[in-house]
Amino acid sequence: MNARKSHPVHPDGIDLALFGELVRKRRLDKRLTLHGVSERTGVSLSALSELENGRKFTLVKASLVCRLLGIRLSSLIFQVERDFERRHAEQSLGNSPSQTKH
């Protein structure tokens, strides 16, 4: 079954799955392996895998990885928040007025 699970959300409102997808995309765009990122950042392979798969987010590890990938962590978080809000708004617009709470 290909049904996508709901995205885990960090207590600060960060969609962890989307964050991980964007990190993975940037890593692959730069033709870096998980092993290479691990060696260059000191972040373990398991922690990198958890980050890219949206299972665990730590600020220090995410910052190290983003720095290596040439992106600002704050910019990536902003992009994730913007995409999350856009998706939420699109879902809300799909509701009929009778389903919307006032």
GROMACS .gro file of N, CA, C and O in nm:
model
  408
    1MET      N    1   0.085  -0.117   0.000
    1MET     CA    2   0.000   0.000   0.000
    1MET      C    3   0.090   0.123   0.000
    1MET      O    4   0.184   0.132   0.076
    2ASN      N    5   0.062   0.221  -0.085
    2ASN     CA    6   0.142   0.341  -0.097
    2ASN      C    7   0.084   0.460  -0.024
    2ASN      O    8   0.126   0.572  -0.047
    3ALA      N    9  -0.011   0.440   0.062
    3ALA     CA   10  -0.071   0.552   0.135
    3ALA      C   11   0.036   0.617   0.220
    3ALA      O   12   0.106   0.551   0.295
    4ARG      N   13   0.050   0.745   0.207
    4ARG     CA   14   0.151   0.818   0.282
    4ARG      C   15   0.102   0.847   0.422
    4ARG      O   16  -0.008   0.894   0.441
    5LYS      N   17   0.188   0.817   0.518
    5LYS     CA   18   0.153   0.845   0.657
    5LYS      C   19   0.154   0.995   0.679
    5LYS      O   20   0.219   1.070   0.609
    6SER      N   21   0.080   1.038   0.784
    6SER     CA   22   0.084   1.180   0.816
    6SER      C   23   0.225   1.214   0.861
    6SER      O   24   0.294   1.133   0.921
    7HIS      N   25   0.267   1.334   0.829
    7HIS     CA   26   0.402   1.376   0.860
    7HIS      C   27   0.418   1.402   1.009
    7HIS      O   28   0.337   1.471   1.068
    8PRO      N   29   0.526   1.349   1.068
    8PRO     CA   30   0.552   1.385   1.207
    8PRO      C   31   0.590   1.532   1.213
    8PRO      O   32   0.654   1.584   1.124
    9VAL      N   33   0.546   1.598   1.318
    9VAL     CA   34   0.573   1.741   1.333
    9VAL      C   35   0.647   1.762   1.464
    9VAL      O   36   0.606   1.713   1.569
   10HIS      N   37   0.759   1.833   1.456
   10HIS     CA   38   0.839   1.869   1.573
   10HIS      C   39   0.754   1.958   1.662
   10HIS      O   40   0.667   2.032   1.613
   11PRO      N   41   0.776   1.957   1.792
   11PRO     CA   42   0.697   2.043   1.882
   11PRO      C   43   0.698   2.191   1.841
   11PRO      O   44   0.605   2.264   1.873
   12ASP      N   45   0.802   2.234   1.769
   12ASP     CA   46   0.808   2.373   1.724
   12ASP      C   47   0.732   2.394   1.594
   12ASP      O   48   0.737   2.502   1.537
   13GLY      N   49   0.665   2.291   1.544
   13GLY     CA   50   0.584   2.304   1.424
   13GLY      C   51   0.654   2.273   1.294
   13GLY      O   52   0.603   2.301   1.187
   14ILE      N   53   0.773   2.215   1.299
   14ILE     CA   54   0.848   2.182   1.178
   14ILE      C   55   0.803   2.045   1.128
   14ILE      O   56   0.806   1.947   1.201
   15ASP      N   57   0.762   2.040   1.003
   15ASP     CA   58   0.725   1.913   0.939
   15ASP      C   59   0.853   1.835   0.914
   15ASP      O   60   0.930   1.866   0.822
   16LEU      N   61   0.881   1.737   0.999
   16LEU     CA   62   1.008   1.666   0.994
   16LEU      C   63   1.028   1.588   0.865
   16LEU      O   64   1.140   1.581   0.814
   17ALA      N   65   0.922   1.530   0.811
   17ALA     CA   66   0.935   1.454   0.688
   17ALA      C   67   0.973   1.546   0.571
   17ALA      O   68   1.060   1.513   0.490
   18LEU      N   69   0.910   1.661   0.564
   18LEU     CA   70   0.943   1.756   0.458
   18LEU      C   71   1.085   1.810   0.476
   18LEU      O   72   1.160   1.823   0.379
   19PHE      N   73   1.122   1.839   0.598
   19PHE     CA   74   1.258   1.885   0.625
   19PHE      C   75   1.358   1.780   0.576
   19PHE      O   76   1.454   1.813   0.505
   20GLY      N   77   1.334   1.655   0.610
   20GLY     CA   78   1.423   1.547   0.568
   20GLY      C   79   1.429   1.531   0.417
   20GLY      O   80   1.536   1.506   0.360
   21GLU      N   81   1.313   1.544   0.352
   21GLU     CA   82   1.309   1.533   0.206
   21GLU      C   83   1.396   1.641   0.142
   21GLU      O   84   1.468   1.614   0.046
   22LEU      N   85   1.388   1.762   0.194
   22LEU     CA   86   1.466   1.873   0.138
   22LEU      C   87   1.616   1.854   0.162
   22LEU      O   88   1.698   1.884   0.074
   23VAL      N   89   1.653   1.804   0.279
   23VAL     CA   90   1.793   1.776   0.308
   23VAL      C   91   1.845   1.668   0.213
   23VAL      O   92   1.952   1.681   0.154
   24ARG      N   93   1.767   1.559   0.198
   24ARG     CA   94   1.809   1.451   0.109
   24ARG      C   95   1.825   1.501  -0.035
   24ARG      O   96   1.924   1.469  -0.102
   25LYS      N   97   1.730   1.580  -0.081
   25LYS     CA   98   1.737   1.633  -0.217
   25LYS      C   99   1.864   1.715  -0.236
   25LYS      O  100   1.936   1.699  -0.334
   26ARG      N  101   1.893   1.802  -0.141
   26ARG     CA  102   2.013   1.885  -0.151
   26ARG      C  103   2.140   1.800  -0.149
   26ARG      O  104   2.234   1.824  -0.224
   27ARG      N  105   2.141   1.698  -0.062
   27ARG     CA  106   2.258   1.608  -0.054
   27ARG      C  107   2.280   1.538  -0.187
   27ARG      O  108   2.392   1.531  -0.239
   28LEU      N  109   2.171   1.486  -0.245
   28LEU     CA  110   2.182   1.415  -0.372
   28LEU      C  111   2.220   1.510  -0.486
   28LEU      O  112   2.297   1.473  -0.575
   29ASP      N  113   2.166   1.632  -0.483
   29ASP     CA  114   2.204   1.732  -0.583
   29ASP      C  115   2.354   1.759  -0.580
   29ASP      O  116   2.414   1.787  -0.683
   30LYS      N  117   2.412   1.751  -0.463
   30LYS     CA  118   2.556   1.775  -0.448
   30LYS      C  119   2.637   1.646  -0.465
   30LYS      O  120   2.758   1.647  -0.446
   31ARG      N  121   2.566   1.537  -0.498
   31ARG     CA  122   2.627   1.406  -0.522
   31ARG      C  123   2.709   1.358  -0.402
   31ARG      O  124   2.819   1.304  -0.417
   32LEU      N  125   2.651   1.377  -0.284
   32LEU     CA  126   2.714   1.332  -0.161
   32LEU      C  127   2.643   1.208  -0.110
   32LEU      O  128   2.520   1.199  -0.118
   33THR      N  129   2.718   1.115  -0.056
   33THR     CA  130   2.660   0.997   0.007
   33THR      C  131   2.637   1.025   0.155
   33THR      O  132   2.696   1.119   0.211
   34LEU      N  133   2.553   0.943   0.216
   34LEU     CA  134   2.535   0.956   0.362
   34LEU      C  135   2.670   0.935   0.432
   34LEU      O  136   2.703   1.006   0.527
   35HIS      N  137   2.747   0.839   0.383
   35HIS     CA  138   2.877   0.810   0.443
   35HIS      C  139   2.969   0.933   0.434
   35HIS      O  140   3.036   0.969   0.531
   36GLY      N  141   2.970   0.998   0.318
   36GLY     CA  142   3.052   1.117   0.300
   36GLY      C  143   3.010   1.230   0.391
   36GLY      O  144   3.095   1.300   0.450
   37VAL      N  145   2.879   1.251   0.404
   37VAL     CA  146   2.828   1.355   0.493
   37VAL      C  147   2.866   1.323   0.637
   37VAL      O  148   2.909   1.410   0.713
   38SER      N  149   2.853   1.196   0.674
   38SER     CA  150   2.886   1.154   0.809
   38SER      C  151   3.033   1.182   0.840
   38SER      O  152   3.066   1.237   0.945
   39GLU      N  153   3.121   1.145   0.747
   39GLU     CA  154   3.264   1.166   0.768
   39GLU      C  155   3.298   1.315   0.782
   39GLU      O  156   3.380   1.353   0.863
   40ARG      N  157   3.233   1.398   0.702
   40ARG     CA  158   3.268   1.540   0.698
   40ARG      C  159   3.203   1.622   0.809
   40ARG      O  160   3.249   1.731   0.840
   41THR      N  161   3.095   1.569   0.868
   41THR     CA  162   3.025   1.645   0.973
   41THR      C  163   3.042   1.585   1.112
   41THR      O  164   3.018   1.653   1.212
   42GLY      N  165   3.078   1.457   1.117
   42GLY     CA  166   3.084   1.389   1.246
   42GLY      C  167   2.949   1.341   1.295
   42GLY      O  168   2.937   1.287   1.405
   43VAL      N  169   2.846   1.358   1.213
   43VAL     CA  170   2.711   1.309   1.247
   43VAL      C  171   2.703   1.164   1.204
   43VAL      O  172   2.739   1.129   1.092
   44SER      N  173   2.656   1.078   1.293
   44SER     CA  174   2.651   0.935   1.264
   44SER      C  175   2.558   0.903   1.147
   44SER      O  176   2.464   0.979   1.118
   45LEU      N  177   2.584   0.791   1.082
   45LEU     CA  178   2.498   0.746   0.973
   45LEU      C  179   2.354   0.729   1.019
   45LEU      O  180   2.260   0.767   0.949
   46SER      N  181   2.336   0.672   1.138
   46SER     CA  182   2.199   0.650   1.187
   46SER      C  183   2.128   0.783   1.213
   46SER      O  184   2.010   0.797   1.182
   47ALA      N  185   2.200   0.882   1.265
   47ALA     CA  186   2.139   1.013   1.289
   47ALA      C  187   2.103   1.081   1.157
   47ALA      O  188   1.998   1.144   1.145
   48LEU      N  189   2.189   1.067   1.056
   48LEU     CA  190   2.160   1.124   0.924
   48LEU      C  191   2.037   1.058   0.863
   48LEU      O  192   1.951   1.126   0.807
   49SER      N  193   2.029   0.928   0.875
   49SER     CA  194   1.914   0.854   0.823
   49SER      C  195   1.786   0.899   0.893
   49SER      O  196   1.684   0.922   0.828
   50GLU      N  197   1.790   0.912   1.025
   50GLU     CA  198   1.673   0.958   1.100
   50GLU      C  199   1.632   1.098   1.058
   50GLU      O  200   1.514   1.127   1.045
   51LEU      N  201   1.730   1.185   1.034
   51LEU     CA  202   1.702   1.322   0.992
   51LEU      C  203   1.634   1.322   0.855
   51LEU      O  204   1.530   1.384   0.837
   52GLU      N  205   1.693   1.249   0.759
   52GLU     CA  206   1.638   1.248   0.623
   52GLU      C  207   1.503   1.177   0.615
   52GLU      O  208   1.424   1.205   0.525
   53ASN      N  209   1.476   1.085   0.705
   53ASN     CA  210   1.349   1.013   0.703
   53ASN      C  211   1.244   1.076   0.794
   53ASN      O  212   1.137   1.019   0.813
   54GLY      N  213   1.276   1.193   0.850
   54GLY     CA  214   1.178   1.267   0.928
   54GLY      C  215   1.145   1.205   1.062
   54GLY      O  216   1.038   1.230   1.117
   55ARG      N  217   1.235   1.126   1.115
   55ARG     CA  218   1.207   1.061   1.243
   55ARG      C  219   1.264   1.135   1.363
   55ARG      O  220   1.212   1.124   1.472
   56LYS      N  221   1.371   1.211   1.340
   56LYS     CA  222   1.434   1.278   1.453
   56LYS      C  223   1.505   1.403   1.404
   56LYS      O  224   1.572   1.403   1.302
   57PHE      N  225   1.490   1.510   1.478
   57PHE     CA  226   1.550   1.638   1.444
   57PHE      C  227   1.623   1.692   1.565
   57PHE      O  228   1.564   1.706   1.672
   58THR      N  229   1.752   1.715   1.550
   58THR     CA  230   1.826   1.787   1.653
   58THR      C  231   1.891   1.908   1.586
   58THR      O  232   1.945   1.898   1.476
   59LEU      N  233   1.884   2.019   1.652
   59LEU     CA  234   1.931   2.144   1.597
   59LEU      C  235   2.080   2.139   1.562
   59LEU      O  236   2.121   2.182   1.454
   60VAL      N  237   2.161   2.084   1.650
   60VAL     CA  238   2.305   2.081   1.627
   60VAL      C  239   2.337   1.996   1.503
   60VAL      O  240   2.413   2.040   1.416
   61LYS      N  241   2.279   1.878   1.494
   61LYS     CA  242   2.308   1.790   1.380
   61LYS      C  243   2.253   1.848   1.250
   61LYS      O  244   2.320   1.846   1.147
   62ALA      N  245   2.133   1.903   1.255
   62ALA     CA  246   2.076   1.963   1.135
   62ALA      C  247   2.161   2.081   1.089
   62ALA      O  248   2.184   2.100   0.970
   63SER      N  249   2.212   2.158   1.183
   63SER     CA  250   2.296   2.273   1.150
   63SER      C  251   2.426   2.230   1.084
   63SER      O  252   2.469   2.289   0.985
   64LEU      N  253   2.489   2.126   1.136
   64LEU     CA  254   2.613   2.074   1.077
   64LEU      C  255   2.591   2.026   0.935
   64LEU      O  256   2.670   2.055   0.845
   65VAL      N  257   2.482   1.954   0.914
   65VAL     CA  258   2.452   1.900   0.782
   65VAL      C  259   2.420   2.014   0.685
   65VAL      O  260   2.472   2.017   0.572
   66CYS      N  261   2.338   2.108   0.728
   66CYS     CA  262   2.304   2.221   0.641
   66CYS      C  263   2.427   2.301   0.603
   66CYS      O  264   2.442   2.342   0.487
   67ARG      N  265   2.515   2.323   0.697
   67ARG     CA  266   2.638   2.398   0.668
   67ARG      C  267   2.718   2.327   0.559
   67ARG      O  268   2.765   2.391   0.465
   68LEU      N  269   2.732   2.196   0.572
   68LEU     CA  270   2.805   2.120   0.470
   68LEU      C  271   2.736   2.130   0.334
   68LEU      O  272   2.802   2.140   0.230
   69LEU      N  273   2.604   2.128   0.334
   69LEU     CA  274   2.527   2.132   0.209
   69LEU      C  275   2.517   2.273   0.150
   69LEU      O  276   2.462   2.290   0.041
   70GLY      N  277   2.567   2.371   0.222
   70GLY     CA  278   2.568   2.507   0.171
   70GLY      C  279   2.435   2.579   0.180
   70GLY      O  280   2.405   2.667   0.101
   71ILE      N  281   2.354   2.539   0.278
   71ILE     CA  282   2.226   2.605   0.299
   71ILE      C  283   2.216   2.650   0.444
   71ILE      O  284   2.269   2.585   0.534
   72ARG      N  285   2.149   2.761   0.464
   72ARG     CA  286   2.128   2.809   0.601
   72ARG      C  287   2.013   2.731   0.663
   72ARG      O  288   1.907   2.716   0.601
   73LEU      N  289   2.034   2.684   0.783
   73LEU     CA  290   1.930   2.611   0.854
   73LEU      C  291   1.804   2.695   0.866
   73LEU      O  292   1.693   2.646   0.843
   74SER      N  293   1.818   2.822   0.896
   74SER     CA  294   1.700   2.909   0.911
   74SER      C  295   1.623   2.919   0.780
   74SER      O  296   1.500   2.921   0.780
   75SER      N  297   1.692   2.925   0.667
   75SER     CA  298   1.625   2.931   0.537
   75SER      C  299   1.549   2.803   0.508
   75SER      O  300   1.437   2.806   0.455
   76LEU      N  301   1.609   2.690   0.543
   76LEU     CA  302   1.542   2.562   0.520
   76LEU      C  303   1.419   2.548   0.608
   76LEU      O  304   1.313   2.505   0.562
   77ILE      N  305   1.430   2.589   0.733
   77ILE     CA  306   1.314   2.583   0.824
   77ILE      C  307   1.204   2.674   0.772
   77ILE      O  308   1.086   2.637   0.772
   78PHE      N  309   1.240   2.793   0.725
   78PHE     CA  310   1.141   2.885   0.669
   78PHE      C  311   1.070   2.821   0.550
   78PHE      O  312   0.948   2.830   0.537
   79GLN      N  313   1.145   2.755   0.463
   79GLN     CA  314   1.086   2.690   0.346
   79GLN      C  315   0.990   2.579   0.390
   79GLN      O  316   0.880   2.566   0.335
   80VAL      N  317   1.029   2.501   0.489
   80VAL     CA  318   0.942   2.394   0.539
   80VAL      C  319   0.814   2.453   0.597
   80VAL      O  320   0.704   2.404   0.570
   81GLU      N  321   0.826   2.559   0.677
   81GLU     CA  322   0.708   2.621   0.736
   81GLU      C  323   0.615   2.678   0.629
   81GLU      O  324   0.494   2.664   0.636
   82ARG      N  325   0.673   2.744   0.530
   82ARG     CA  326   0.594   2.802   0.421
   82ARG      C  327   0.519   2.692   0.344
   82ARG      O  328   0.400   2.705   0.318
   83ASP      N  329   0.588   2.583   0.313
   83ASP     CA  330   0.524   2.473   0.241
   83ASP      C  331   0.416   2.406   0.326
   83ASP      O  332   0.310   2.369   0.276
   84PHE      N  333   0.443   2.393   0.455
   84PHE     CA  334   0.345   2.333   0.546
   84PHE      C  335   0.219   2.418   0.552
   84PHE      O  336   0.107   2.368   0.542
   85GLU      N  337   0.237   2.551   0.566
   85GLU     CA  338   0.122   2.642   0.572
   85GLU      C  339   0.044   2.641   0.441
   85GLU      O  340  -0.078   2.646   0.440
   86ARG      N  341   0.116   2.636   0.328
   86ARG     CA  342   0.050   2.633   0.197
   86ARG      C  343  -0.035   2.507   0.183
   86ARG      O  344  -0.150   2.512   0.142
   87ARG      N  345   0.022   2.393   0.223
   87ARG     CA  346  -0.053   2.267   0.214
   87ARG      C  347  -0.177   2.271   0.303
   87ARG      O  348  -0.284   2.225   0.266
   88HIS      N  349  -0.159   2.326   0.424
   88HIS     CA  350  -0.272   2.335   0.517
   88HIS      C  351  -0.382   2.424   0.459
   88HIS      O  352  -0.500   2.392   0.468
   89ALA      N  353  -0.342   2.536   0.400
   89ALA     CA  354  -0.440   2.628   0.340
   89ALA      C  355  -0.512   2.562   0.223
   89ALA      O  356  -0.634   2.576   0.209
   90GLU      N  357  -0.439   2.487   0.142
   90GLU     CA  358  -0.501   2.417   0.028
   90GLU      C  359  -0.601   2.313   0.078
   90GLU      O  360  -0.709   2.298   0.020
   91GLN      N  361  -0.568   2.243   0.184
   91GLN     CA  362  -0.660   2.144   0.240
   91GLN      C  363  -0.783   2.213   0.296
   91GLN      O  364  -0.895   2.165   0.281
   92SER      N  365  -0.765   2.327   0.362
   92SER     CA  366  -0.878   2.401   0.418
   92SER      C  367  -0.971   2.451   0.309
   92SER      O  368  -1.093   2.451   0.325
   93LEU      N  369  -0.913   2.496   0.198
   93LEU     CA  370  -0.995   2.545   0.088
   93LEU      C  371  -1.076   2.434   0.024
   93LEU      O  372  -1.181   2.459  -0.033
   94GLY      N  373  -1.027   2.311   0.038
   94GLY     CA  374  -1.100   2.197  -0.017
   94GLY      C  375  -1.223   2.159   0.063
   94GLY      O  376  -1.309   2.087   0.016
   95ASN      N  377  -1.235   2.213   0.185
   95ASN     CA  378  -1.352   2.185   0.269
   95ASN      C  379  -1.469   2.272   0.225
   95ASN      O  380  -1.452   2.386   0.188
   96SER      N  381  -1.588   2.218   0.236
   96SER     CA  382  -1.706   2.299   0.207
   96SER      C  383  -1.732   2.390   0.326
   96SER      O  384  -1.690   2.363   0.437
   97PRO      N  385  -1.803   2.500   0.305
   97PRO     CA  386  -1.831   2.595   0.415
   97PRO      C  387  -1.896   2.529   0.535
   97PRO      O  388  -1.874   2.569   0.649
   98SER      N  389  -1.976   2.428   0.515
   98SER     CA  390  -2.043   2.362   0.627
   98SER      C  391  -1.945   2.283   0.714
   98SER      O  392  -1.973   2.253   0.828
   99GLN      N  393  -1.826   2.250   0.658
   99GLN     CA  394  -1.726   2.177   0.735
   99GLN      C  395  -1.630   2.268   0.809
   99GLN      O  396  -1.557   2.225   0.893
  100THR      N  397  -1.631   2.396   0.774
  100THR     CA  398  -1.540   2.491   0.834
  100THR      C  399  -1.598   2.541   0.966
  100THR      O  400  -1.712   2.580   0.973
  101LYS      N  401  -1.514   2.539   1.070
  101LYS     CA  402  -1.557   2.587   1.202
  101LYS      C  403  -1.545   2.738   1.204
  101LYS      O  404  -1.454   2.797   1.149
  102HIS      N  405  -1.638   2.802   1.271
  102HIS     CA  406  -1.635   2.948   1.286
  102HIS      C  407  -1.608   2.985   1.428
  102HIS      O  408  -1.649   2.930   1.519
   0.00000   0.00000   0.00000
